[in-house]
Amino acid sequence: MFIDKNSIIINNISMGQYIVEAKYGYHKLWAPDSGRNLAGTNTGTLVGIFPKLTLQFRSLTKTELELLAPVLDSPRQTLTYYDPNKKASVTMDTYTGDYEVINQHIVNENLKNKGFSCSFISVRKRT
Amino acid sequence: MKVCTSRFKSDIKLFGKELDSKITYTLNEEEVELGAEDLNSINPHYETEILKSVMKQLDIDSNVEIPVGTILTYQFGLKIDGQYEYITYGNYVVYNVEKQEDTKSYKITCYDKMLNTMKKYTVLQNGVFPMTVRDFISNLCLDCDLVFKNASDTFCNYDKVIESDPYENLDYLYRDLFDELSQVTGSNICINEEDNELEIRYVNDTNTTIDEEYLKDTNVTFGEKYGPVNSIVLSRAAESDSIYLRDEESVTENGLCEVKIKDNQIMNFNDRSDYLQELLDTLGGLEYYINDFTSPGIMYYNLLDKYNITVGENTYSCIMFNDDVNVTQGLEEVINTPMPEGTKTDYNKADKTDRKINQAYIIVDKQNQEIEALTSTVQTISTTENNNYQELLGKFNEYMPITDFSELENSVRQLQTDTYTKTEIQQIARGVGVDGTVVEAVISEIGTFDADGLTIEKTNAKTKGNFNEKGMTITDATGSIDSELLFAGYDEELDETIVRTKNINVEKYLTIGKYSRIEDFIDDDNNEGTGIFFVGGGY
């Protein structure tokens, strides 16, 4: 939940100033033993809930993108967000999905990259 | 049953259960705990049957190496109301570690403390014979660095006395001894999961029932019912010498279901019938359903727990003999109970005790590599057998086989005691009679050498011969009483050596004394006759 401008911090960088939208996903992962038992009842093991944040970045300047690109490209990130279930800020290790940036002209401090989105997926289940 | 709450038993089957595993051990005097992050899979399992010792196994796929010889504890956790409740699977000893280079993890094989018994037994290190069964187990535990949980308890045959070491230098493992002691005590000997002590375990009726909610919808099989057990058989010498004790009422009502114990070194002597009653009291009535099913997880039953499974309108009474749990991201438990190996005893050749006036037994003494056999009534038996053969032959003649003999069995048996040697050559021919009946003819040739000398006899033979220091006797074996046909030797009544016979056929002539000869003649007139002729000289 985005409750203030510092609700999402990735690798110590507050993302509030760079994004126009944050989508919070709470994805359940089920074990292979899930299915129906002899009574027809659903049964199975919940491996856990793996939070996923999808951030929609605004148009970024050359300098801003140069700041964020290393974070987006790194294999692991440390992300802190406000979790409504826990009613507190939660820190988790994440990995990123692919992202693509569109340039329709020369990019500098005045002419910006088009906006894009990138997802951050928790490596471990939420505890 | 493992110690756990009723919530554990009900929540284990629910959709969305959350699991955890913990392995704890001490390394370099530091406590180490491995959790779900370090463990890829855990597989505790055991396989056994009635009257065997059990060694439970734990297979681990871990990202952390655990050294061989480490004693670790495994606990399985289930999340209940936000907190994990753990049940213990007990202590295990790391036996083998392999690095898997493809997954960069370690495949670790562990066994419970029954592993301590997998060493060679030469002679008992603690205690002196004679000792009771219970003391013997206690002393074996001392040898194996185990604690005997039932050292002060009473159990089946606990107070039977073992006179001397029956296993000395037999190349057994201690584990083999515990297998045989399981038979003596009518139990399964195993390591207790809570206190890791060696336990004499019997079937534990949990009086619990589980239903289809605990069963997967594939691989669910329930077979026939085994039991109720109503006969205990102890056999030795390759099952040729058996004694038994039966619950005749149960046999009549339910049919025979026997438990046969073969060649147990403790129950191998002529006091073995003393063990039968307590074994029958312990095992009599045992019954359960054969089964094979996969569960999404039950987890709280222990070895030998008895429980019921309800499927639809059917209820099956089951006992835990084999359990295989696979804990990965999810949980799967495979339980199966196969039918015990079938045995068939010829009760006509068995008895209820070895202690009879007319004894016949054979004991194999493996330590001294001797066979002791007592057959004091063989003479009587051979006569009886000969008569039976005559009856068989009589019956065989009434059913002339329509096929060639389909089976011809030849055997030679030799039996020797301190006073008796007997060799029996036997030929058994079998064929199919006109009505389809399998008929059999038995022919025996028996040579017996005893205090009466050498006696030769054969099925259907008209005569029987005996040769000893007094002479040679041929008797007529066709009648119900053997009558003398020929005797050549020393006659005690006449006090002289003679040849005596009933009938004699002389082909040419008979010389009597020095002067007379009896023989046939033809005179000058071609008349034939028999005359007595003087053959002496000087007359």
XYZ file of C-alpha atoms in Angstrom:
666
model
C 0.000 0.000 0.000
C 1.405 3.418 -0.939
C 0.792 5.505 2.149
C 3.473 8.178 1.704
C 6.195 9.217 -0.744
C 8.667 6.838 0.899
C 6.418 3.783 0.869
C 8.631 1.994 -1.678
C 12.419 2.002 -1.218
C 14.659 -0.133 -3.424
C 18.354 -0.369 -2.676
C 17.972 2.703 -0.478
C 16.420 4.739 -3.300
C 12.918 6.019 -2.641
C 10.888 5.252 -5.749
C 8.014 7.602 -4.994
C 9.477 10.436 -7.081
C 9.972 8.248 -10.160
C 6.720 6.308 -10.449
C 3.179 7.136 -11.466
C 1.628 3.821 -10.431
C 2.414 0.896 -8.104
C 0.588 -2.399 -8.369
C 0.848 -4.731 -5.376
C 0.434 -8.488 -6.091
C 0.181 -11.162 -3.376
C 0.650 -14.439 -5.273
C 0.066 -17.827 -3.686
C 2.382 -20.684 -4.651
C 0.899 -24.181 -4.231
C 2.954 -27.359 -3.829
C 2.656 -30.229 -6.346
C 0.652 -32.226 -3.784
C -2.331 -29.953 -4.309
C -5.400 -31.594 -5.751
C -8.485 -33.418 -4.594
C -8.600 -36.168 -2.021
C -10.741 -39.292 -2.159
C -13.690 -37.358 -0.751
C -13.430 -34.852 -3.581
C -12.241 -32.124 -1.240
C -9.465 -29.815 -2.340
C -6.297 -30.485 -0.435
C -2.728 -29.343 -0.725
C 0.162 -27.450 0.744
C 0.514 -23.691 0.455
C 4.170 -23.032 -0.108
C 3.660 -19.360 0.659
C 2.652 -15.908 -0.518
C 5.230 -14.260 -2.738
C 4.595 -10.475 -3.025
C 5.155 -8.841 -6.410
C 5.341 -5.080 -6.994
C 4.878 -3.779 -10.517
C 6.045 -0.145 -10.827
C 4.995 2.154 -13.680
C 7.844 4.652 -14.133
C 7.151 8.153 -15.502
C 9.237 9.646 -18.317
C 12.782 9.790 -16.971
C 15.694 12.088 -17.844
C 19.056 10.762 -18.904
C 20.438 11.219 -15.388
C 17.433 9.644 -13.683
C 17.529 6.541 -15.861
C 21.257 6.242 -15.349
C 20.573 6.183 -11.592
C 17.846 3.548 -11.754
C 19.209 1.238 -14.477
C 21.820 -0.462 -12.252
C 19.086 -1.255 -9.733
C 16.759 -2.655 -12.384
C 19.546 -4.701 -13.972
C 20.978 -6.199 -10.772
C 20.160 -9.869 -10.059
C 18.921 -9.070 -6.559
C 17.411 -6.023 -4.921
C 16.388 -5.123 -1.394
C 12.900 -3.696 -1.428
C 10.905 -2.196 1.421
C 7.177 -1.618 1.074
C 4.184 -1.119 3.302
C 2.217 -4.371 3.700
C -1.440 -3.995 4.749
C -1.571 -7.546 6.130
C 1.372 -6.939 8.406
C 0.366 -3.299 8.966
C 4.023 -2.404 8.800
C 6.868 -1.898 6.385
C 8.263 -5.197 5.132
C 11.717 -5.663 3.601
C 12.309 -8.459 1.129
C 14.860 -9.642 -1.408
C 13.526 -9.419 -4.954
C 14.444 -10.138 -8.536
C 13.188 -8.122 -11.490
C 11.317 -8.959 -14.619
C 12.298 -7.650 -18.058
C 11.780 -4.006 -18.871
C 11.960 -1.974 -22.095
C 12.518 1.737 -22.556
C 11.346 3.538 -25.716
C 13.317 6.507 -27.123
C 11.690 8.549 -29.845
C 14.353 11.258 -29.915
C 17.719 12.154 -28.456
C 17.449 11.890 -24.670
C 19.014 14.502 -22.382
C 18.042 16.471 -19.294
C 15.221 18.095 -21.146
C 14.083 15.433 -23.565
C 13.087 12.292 -21.607
C 12.717 8.534 -22.129
C 9.163 7.334 -22.425
C 7.692 5.778 -19.342
C 7.941 2.022 -18.756
C 7.053 -0.614 -16.177
C 9.142 -3.155 -14.271
C 8.135 -5.823 -11.768
C 9.896 -6.768 -8.539
C 9.164 -10.321 -7.299
C 10.008 -11.611 -3.851
C 12.586 -14.385 -3.750
C 11.099 -15.900 -0.563
C 7.641 -16.346 0.741
C 6.338 -13.642 2.989
C 6.841 -14.651 6.616
C 1.162 -42.466 18.093
C 3.351 -39.389 17.896
C 2.660 -36.741 20.494
C 0.570 -33.978 18.879
C -2.603 -31.965 19.404
C -6.002 -32.769 17.949
C -5.665 -29.624 15.821
C -2.574 -31.132 14.232
C -4.500 -34.265 13.331
C -7.343 -32.295 11.772
C -5.358 -29.489 10.102
C -2.844 -31.820 8.430
C -5.415 -32.709 5.801
C -6.613 -29.168 5.071
C -6.174 -27.248 1.868
C -3.562 -24.551 2.311
C -1.625 -26.143 5.155
C 1.833 -24.692 5.643
C 4.756 -26.924 6.536
C 8.167 -26.636 8.055
C 11.094 -28.952 8.811
C 13.864 -28.634 11.356
C 17.064 -30.584 11.740
C 19.176 -29.928 14.801
C 22.581 -31.299 15.735
C 25.732 -30.388 17.555
C 28.914 -29.694 15.637
C 32.155 -28.655 17.312
C 30.187 -28.107 20.530
C 27.857 -25.692 18.812
C 24.144 -26.213 18.287
C 23.203 -26.098 14.597
C 19.660 -25.802 13.280
C 18.776 -26.299 9.633
C 15.403 -25.063 8.453
C 13.393 -24.980 5.319
C 15.889 -22.625 3.675
C 18.651 -25.231 3.927
C 16.614 -28.345 3.292
C 15.359 -29.297 -0.145
C 13.635 -32.514 0.830
C 13.263 -34.869 3.786
C 12.261 -38.509 3.459
C 11.770 -40.495 6.673
C 10.755 -44.109 6.039
C 10.763 -47.657 7.406
C 9.806 -51.066 6.089
C 9.148 -54.130 8.211
C 6.834 -57.082 8.906
C 5.750 -58.933 12.025
C 8.434 -60.391 14.276
C 11.364 -58.397 12.902
C 13.656 -55.711 14.214
C 13.250 -52.316 12.561
C 15.824 -49.724 11.553
C 14.250 -46.455 10.446
C 15.907 -44.386 7.737
C 16.017 -40.659 7.000
C 17.134 -39.351 3.608
C 17.911 -35.642 3.378
C 18.641 -33.384 0.446
C 20.405 -30.463 2.074
C 22.318 -27.390 0.968
C 24.483 -27.812 4.047
C 26.858 -30.711 4.553
C 26.454 -32.694 7.791
C 29.451 -34.856 8.722
C 29.181 -38.653 8.885
C 28.575 -39.877 12.422
C 26.646 -36.771 13.472
C 23.583 -37.459 15.585
C 20.727 -35.248 14.435
C 17.073 -34.797 15.328
C 14.342 -34.278 12.769
C 11.119 -32.430 13.520
C 8.204 -31.867 11.191
C 6.116 -28.721 11.623
C 2.571 -27.740 10.688
C 1.333 -24.169 10.946
C -1.674 -23.903 13.248
C -3.157 -20.505 14.019
C -0.050 -18.737 12.859
C 2.387 -20.820 14.874
C 4.163 -24.020 13.903
C 3.479 -27.168 15.916
C 6.298 -29.700 15.608
C 6.267 -33.499 15.968
C 9.521 -35.359 16.437
C 10.784 -38.205 14.326
C 13.590 -38.928 16.742
C 17.358 -39.135 16.488
C 19.274 -40.377 13.493
C 22.924 -41.052 12.811
C 24.432 -39.728 9.581
C 25.695 -42.766 7.716
C 26.599 -41.473 4.260
C 27.012 -38.075 2.560
C 27.237 -37.494 -1.189
C 27.771 -34.196 -2.962
C 25.452 -33.702 -5.910
C 27.311 -31.430 -8.268
C 24.326 -30.810 -10.530
C 22.185 -29.349 -7.781
C 25.065 -28.293 -5.522
C 23.356 -29.990 -2.621
C 24.162 -32.942 -0.376
C 22.372 -36.255 -0.371
C 22.549 -37.447 3.239
C 21.528 -40.919 4.389
C 20.789 -41.419 8.096
C 19.583 -44.326 10.241
C 18.203 -44.450 13.734
C 20.276 -45.933 16.540
C 19.485 -49.465 15.450
C 22.509 -48.781 13.252
C 24.587 -49.602 16.326
C 23.515 -53.246 15.959
C 24.896 -53.595 12.440
C 28.144 -55.070 13.681
C 29.397 -58.597 14.004
C 28.545 -60.656 17.060
C 31.214 -63.035 18.305
C 30.535 -63.463 22.002
C 28.482 -61.570 24.580
C 30.629 -58.833 26.119
C 28.416 -58.232 29.137
C 26.722 -60.751 31.430
C 27.193 -64.459 32.074
C 25.002 -67.388 30.964
C 22.581 -68.777 31.971
C 20.405 -65.669 31.840
C 16.826 -64.770 31.038
C 15.686 -63.452 27.679
C 15.222 -60.014 29.212
C 18.724 -59.977 30.657
C 20.099 -61.172 27.341
C 18.494 -58.215 25.564
C 19.789 -55.855 28.245
C 23.310 -57.149 27.808
C 23.106 -56.947 24.047
C 22.062 -53.305 24.418
C 25.106 -52.681 26.567
C 27.266 -54.191 23.844
C 25.661 -51.850 21.308
C 25.683 -48.680 23.414
C 21.896 -48.640 23.550
C 19.515 -48.148 26.431
C 16.925 -50.913 26.879
C 13.590 -49.251 27.516
C 11.930 -52.435 28.866
C 14.733 -53.560 31.189
C 12.308 -53.782 34.112
C 9.156 -54.717 32.238
C 7.460 -58.029 31.674
C 6.797 -59.129 28.120
C 6.286 -62.302 26.146
C 8.816 -64.993 27.184
C 10.875 -62.436 29.082
C 11.694 -64.906 31.860
C 12.694 -67.898 29.751
C 16.220 -68.966 30.572
C 18.913 -69.209 27.937
C 21.411 -71.757 29.226
C 24.358 -70.883 27.019
C 25.250 -68.490 24.238
C 23.375 -69.784 21.167
C 25.069 -67.335 18.799
C 28.723 -67.588 19.690
C 30.921 -67.485 16.598
C 28.052 -67.986 14.179
C 28.989 -64.920 12.102
C 25.724 -63.184 12.955
C 25.295 -59.463 13.331
C 23.781 -58.103 16.513
C 20.881 -57.089 14.258
C 20.287 -60.757 13.421
C 20.081 -61.504 17.131
C 17.471 -58.818 17.586
C 15.516 -60.281 14.664
C 15.428 -63.632 16.463
C 14.623 -61.988 19.781
C 11.687 -60.306 18.052
C 10.449 -63.806 17.284
C 11.053 -65.001 20.854
C 9.177 -62.026 22.324
C 6.445 -61.976 19.686
C 7.214 -58.336 18.957
C 8.996 -55.867 16.722
C 12.156 -54.542 18.310
C 12.799 -50.918 17.358
C 14.104 -47.568 18.572
C 11.543 -45.442 20.363
C 11.012 -42.092 18.605
C 10.657 -40.038 21.790
C 13.523 -41.251 23.955
C 15.645 -43.122 21.354
C 15.814 -46.252 23.512
C 15.518 -49.822 22.256
C 11.969 -50.990 22.710
C 10.037 -54.259 22.624
C 7.060 -52.962 20.699
C 3.679 -54.595 20.313
C 0.651 -53.599 18.264
C -0.848 -50.449 19.767
C -4.561 -50.027 19.177
C -5.016 -46.274 18.849
C -8.819 -46.566 18.567
C -8.751 -43.860 15.913
C -10.404 -43.714 12.526
C -9.434 -41.727 9.478
C -11.535 -41.310 6.369
C -11.296 -40.411 2.696
C -10.133 -36.899 3.588
C -6.762 -38.435 4.433
C -6.468 -40.408 1.210
C -5.459 -39.239 -2.231
C -7.798 -40.055 -5.061
C -5.213 -42.316 -6.709
C -3.401 -45.439 -5.546
C -5.837 -46.572 -2.898
C -5.980 -50.343 -2.525
C -7.389 -52.500 0.231
C -7.003 -56.230 -0.098
C -7.962 -59.300 1.866
C -7.856 -59.588 5.581
C -4.902 -61.347 7.190
C -5.727 -63.369 10.281
C -6.849 -63.912 12.867
C -3.641 -65.667 13.821
C -4.504 -68.916 15.606
C -1.486 -71.167 15.259
C 2.162 -70.782 16.231
C 4.651 -73.206 14.660
C 8.286 -73.565 15.631
C 10.291 -75.502 13.082
C 13.913 -76.518 12.828
C 16.187 -78.626 10.616
C 14.856 -77.156 7.384
C 11.258 -77.395 8.601
C 11.485 -81.134 9.007
C 10.937 -81.018 12.768
C 8.034 -78.848 13.897
C 5.968 -78.308 16.990
C 2.874 -76.168 17.236
C 0.180 -74.750 19.440
C -3.229 -73.826 18.064
C -6.401 -72.171 19.195
C -8.621 -74.967 17.895
C -11.813 -72.992 18.378
C -10.499 -70.154 16.229
C -9.184 -72.581 13.612
C -12.611 -74.153 13.326
C -14.399 -70.836 13.169
C -12.014 -68.798 11.011
C -9.766 -71.268 9.268
C -6.109 -71.840 9.956
C -3.778 -68.824 10.031
C -0.344 -69.762 11.229
C 2.776 -67.861 12.141
C 5.786 -70.064 11.524
C 9.129 -69.331 13.111
C 11.969 -71.210 11.463
C 15.343 -72.159 12.886
C 15.384 -69.716 15.782
C 18.604 -70.423 17.678
C 17.033 -69.711 21.069
C 13.885 -71.767 20.450
C 15.874 -74.628 18.995
C 16.102 -77.121 21.831
C 13.727 -79.586 23.367
C 12.337 -76.971 25.728
C 11.047 -74.878 22.826
C 7.454 -75.865 23.500
C 7.712 -73.720 26.647
C 7.681 -70.629 24.439
C 4.544 -71.492 22.516
C 1.829 -70.530 24.968
C 3.012 -66.951 25.510
C 3.568 -66.510 21.792
C 0.014 -67.646 21.115
C -1.292 -65.401 23.890
C 0.558 -62.449 22.295
C -0.064 -63.056 18.621
C -3.331 -64.975 18.753
C -6.182 -62.979 17.270
C -3.930 -60.621 15.307
C -5.731 -59.516 12.174
C -5.544 -56.587 9.764
C -6.274 -55.612 6.187
C -3.676 -55.662 3.486
C -3.417 -52.142 2.088
C -1.534 -49.789 -0.183
C -2.458 -46.118 -0.346
C -1.081 -42.616 -0.796
C -2.064 -39.862 1.565
C -1.585 -36.099 1.402
C -0.199 -36.621 4.894
C -1.219 -38.236 8.173
C 2.169 -38.098 9.928
C 1.130 -38.908 13.494
C 1.018 -42.737 13.391
C 4.003 -44.708 14.623
C 5.256 -48.157 13.749
C 2.738 -50.873 14.814
C -0.058 -48.390 15.494
C -3.403 -49.976 14.735
C -6.049 -47.687 13.258
C -9.188 -47.830 11.128
C -9.799 -46.370 7.708
C -13.346 -45.686 6.565
C -13.973 -45.502 2.828
C -17.625 -45.176 1.995
C -19.427 -47.904 3.876
C -16.311 -49.999 4.429
C -14.057 -49.851 7.441
C -10.622 -51.423 7.298
C -8.535 -52.198 10.352
C -4.882 -51.509 9.518
C -1.487 -51.707 11.200
C 1.516 -49.523 10.334
C 4.303 -51.744 9.021
C 5.662 -49.663 6.152
C 5.642 -45.866 5.985
C 7.325 -43.569 3.467
C 7.005 -39.793 3.940
C 8.266 -37.319 1.364
C 8.503 -33.717 2.538
C 9.419 -31.287 -0.212
C 7.490 -28.109 -0.881
C 4.472 -30.315 -0.291
C 3.835 -33.544 1.546
C 3.108 -37.093 0.465
C 2.890 -40.220 2.594
C 2.775 -43.729 1.139
C 1.591 -46.491 3.453
C 1.453 -50.137 2.548
C 1.031 -53.434 4.316
C 1.688 -56.488 2.154
C 0.474 -59.987 2.899
C 2.953 -61.887 5.107
C 4.809 -64.761 3.470
C 2.604 -67.814 3.424
C 3.659 -71.007 5.192
C 2.110 -74.433 5.224
C 2.824 -76.941 7.977
C 2.028 -80.612 7.687
C 0.449 -80.940 11.112
C 0.347 -84.722 10.719
C 4.130 -84.719 10.973
C 4.321 -82.120 13.725
C 3.646 -82.427 17.418
C 2.893 -80.215 20.361
C 6.073 -80.977 22.275
C 9.456 -82.655 21.930
C 9.131 -84.182 25.382
C 7.532 -87.552 24.731
C 8.435 -91.118 25.621
C 8.646 -92.079 21.992
C 10.870 -89.307 20.696
C 11.940 -88.425 17.221
C 13.811 -85.221 16.705
C 16.705 -83.681 14.889
C 18.731 -80.718 16.108
C 21.320 -78.912 14.023
C 24.115 -77.593 16.243
C 25.661 -75.004 13.996
C 28.317 -74.016 16.485
C 29.822 -77.497 16.739
C 28.682 -78.468 13.242
C 26.848 -81.542 14.456
C 23.480 -83.053 13.851
C 21.876 -84.745 16.809
C 19.052 -87.060 15.948
C 17.089 -89.377 18.140
C 14.922 -91.980 16.492
C 14.365 -94.611 19.185
C 11.220 -96.066 17.625
C 12.425 -96.344 14.071
C 12.145 -100.133 14.150
C 8.493 -99.870 15.010
C 7.933 -97.044 12.556
C 9.600 -98.856 9.693
C 7.334 -101.819 10.228
C 4.321 -99.570 10.317
C 5.494 -97.746 7.219
C 5.993 -101.031 5.438
C 2.418 -101.954 6.239
C 1.238 -98.592 4.989
C 3.101 -99.093 1.787
C 1.300 -102.396 1.361
C -1.993 -100.595 1.763
C -0.945 -97.986 -0.730
C 0.095 -100.604 -3.211
C -3.227 -102.355 -2.723
C -5.059 -99.161 -3.463
C -2.821 -98.423 -6.388
C -3.729 -101.748 -7.953
C -7.389 -100.820 -7.777
C -6.755 -97.680 -9.767
C -4.712 -98.657 -12.749
C -3.153 -95.497 -14.153
C -4.234 -94.498 -17.616
C -1.125 -92.459 -18.181
C 2.509 -93.310 -17.866
C 3.882 -92.476 -14.463
C 3.970 -88.742 -14.512
C 6.328 -88.512 -11.634
C 9.054 -90.775 -10.324
C 10.733 -89.722 -7.150
C 13.847 -91.452 -5.859
C 15.453 -90.757 -2.552
C 18.086 -92.176 -0.281
C 17.977 -91.342 3.408
C 20.500 -92.176 6.010
C 19.933 -91.845 9.716
C 22.588 -92.523 12.280
C 22.559 -92.351 16.063
C 24.883 -93.761 18.666
C 23.157 -97.142 18.524
C 21.458 -97.223 15.197
C 22.213 -96.915 11.482
C 19.495 -96.981 8.892
C 19.651 -96.526 5.154
C 16.417 -96.181 3.219
C 16.190 -96.163 -0.549
C 12.766 -95.033 -1.599
C 11.066 -94.904 -4.953
C 7.722 -93.182 -5.326
C 5.825 -93.440 -8.579
C 2.761 -91.292 -9.265
C 0.230 -91.502 -12.048
C -3.326 -90.530 -12.913
C -6.072 -93.141 -12.442
C -9.122 -93.722 -14.623
C -11.225 -91.334 -12.559
C -8.618 -88.603 -12.669
C -7.359 -89.367 -9.179
C -3.638 -89.001 -8.651
C -2.400 -92.354 -7.408
C 0.923 -93.184 -5.888
C 2.986 -96.307 -5.313
C 5.848 -96.319 -2.848
C 8.611 -98.902 -2.798
C 11.246 -98.835 -0.075
C 14.393 -100.813 0.456
C 15.640 -100.507 3.996
C 18.886 -101.659 5.508
C 19.090 -101.435 9.285
C 22.200 -102.079 11.306
C 21.700 -102.257 15.044
C 22.225 -104.556 18.029
C 20.337 -107.297 16.191
C 22.731 -107.137 13.250
C 22.096 -106.238 9.614
C 18.471 -106.511 8.528
C 17.476 -106.071 4.875
C 13.858 -105.662 3.802
C 11.986 -104.327 0.796
C 8.419 -103.413 0.045
C 6.445 -106.364 -1.383
C 9.382 -108.712 -0.990
C 8.455 -112.256 0.049
C 11.397 -112.614 2.392
C 13.440 -110.591 4.840
C 17.032 -111.308 5.792
C 19.039 -110.825 8.989
C 22.735 -111.450 9.478
C 24.507 -111.258 12.819
C 27.123 -112.988 14.975
C 24.773 -115.897 15.618
C 24.200 -116.628 11.970
C 21.893 -115.880 9.097
C 18.109 -115.967 9.178
C 15.713 -115.704 6.230
C 12.092 -115.165 7.200
C 8.857 -115.373 5.259
C 7.494 -111.794 5.062
C 4.273 -112.626 3.285
C 2.244 -113.408 6.382
C 1.248 -111.232 9.274
C 3.950 -112.921 11.361
C 7.462 -113.481 10.026
C 8.142 -117.236 10.006
C 11.571 -118.743 9.589
C 12.451 -120.097 6.168
C 16.136 -120.702 6.668
C 18.497 -120.489 9.598
C 22.191 -121.156 9.372
C 24.148 -120.575 12.509
C 24.310 -121.350 16.211
C 21.038 -122.598 17.726
C 21.020 -121.834 21.452
C 18.365 -124.433 22.252
C 20.202 -127.271 20.516
C 23.528 -125.811 21.567
C 25.029 -126.553 18.180
C 25.518 -124.969 14.805
C 22.982 -126.090 12.252
C 21.265 -125.253 9.053
C 17.523 -125.398 9.443
C 14.931 -124.830 6.771
C 11.306 -125.595 6.000
C 11.628 -126.451 2.385
C 14.723 -127.496 0.510
C 15.052 -128.193 -3.174
C 18.163 -130.200 -4.073
C 18.751 -130.147 -7.785
C 21.147 -133.127 -8.101
C 22.038 -135.067 -4.954
C 22.090 -134.802 -1.202
C 24.983 -136.328 0.750
C 24.217 -137.285 4.344
C 27.163 -137.949 6.595
C 30.022 -139.993 5.156
C 28.192 -142.931 3.616
C 24.822 -141.997 2.115
C 23.787 -140.004 -0.901
C 20.241 -139.452 -2.086
C 19.750 -138.785 -5.763
C 17.588 -139.561 -8.811
C 18.285 -142.638 -11.003
C 17.096 -144.438 -14.173
C 17.335 -148.253 -14.045
C 17.978 -150.689 -16.847
C 14.308 -150.761 -17.577
C 14.238 -146.970 -17.930
C 12.276 -146.566 -14.742
C 12.924 -143.226 -12.952
C 13.163 -142.991 -9.195
C 15.020 -141.646 -6.204
C 17.364 -143.822 -4.146
C 19.708 -143.759 -1.220
C 23.160 -144.904 -2.272
C 26.129 -146.037 -0.200
C 29.118 -143.882 -1.114
C 31.561 -144.781 1.639
C 34.639 -146.885 1.032
C 36.161 -149.954 2.692
C 32.960 -151.910 2.878
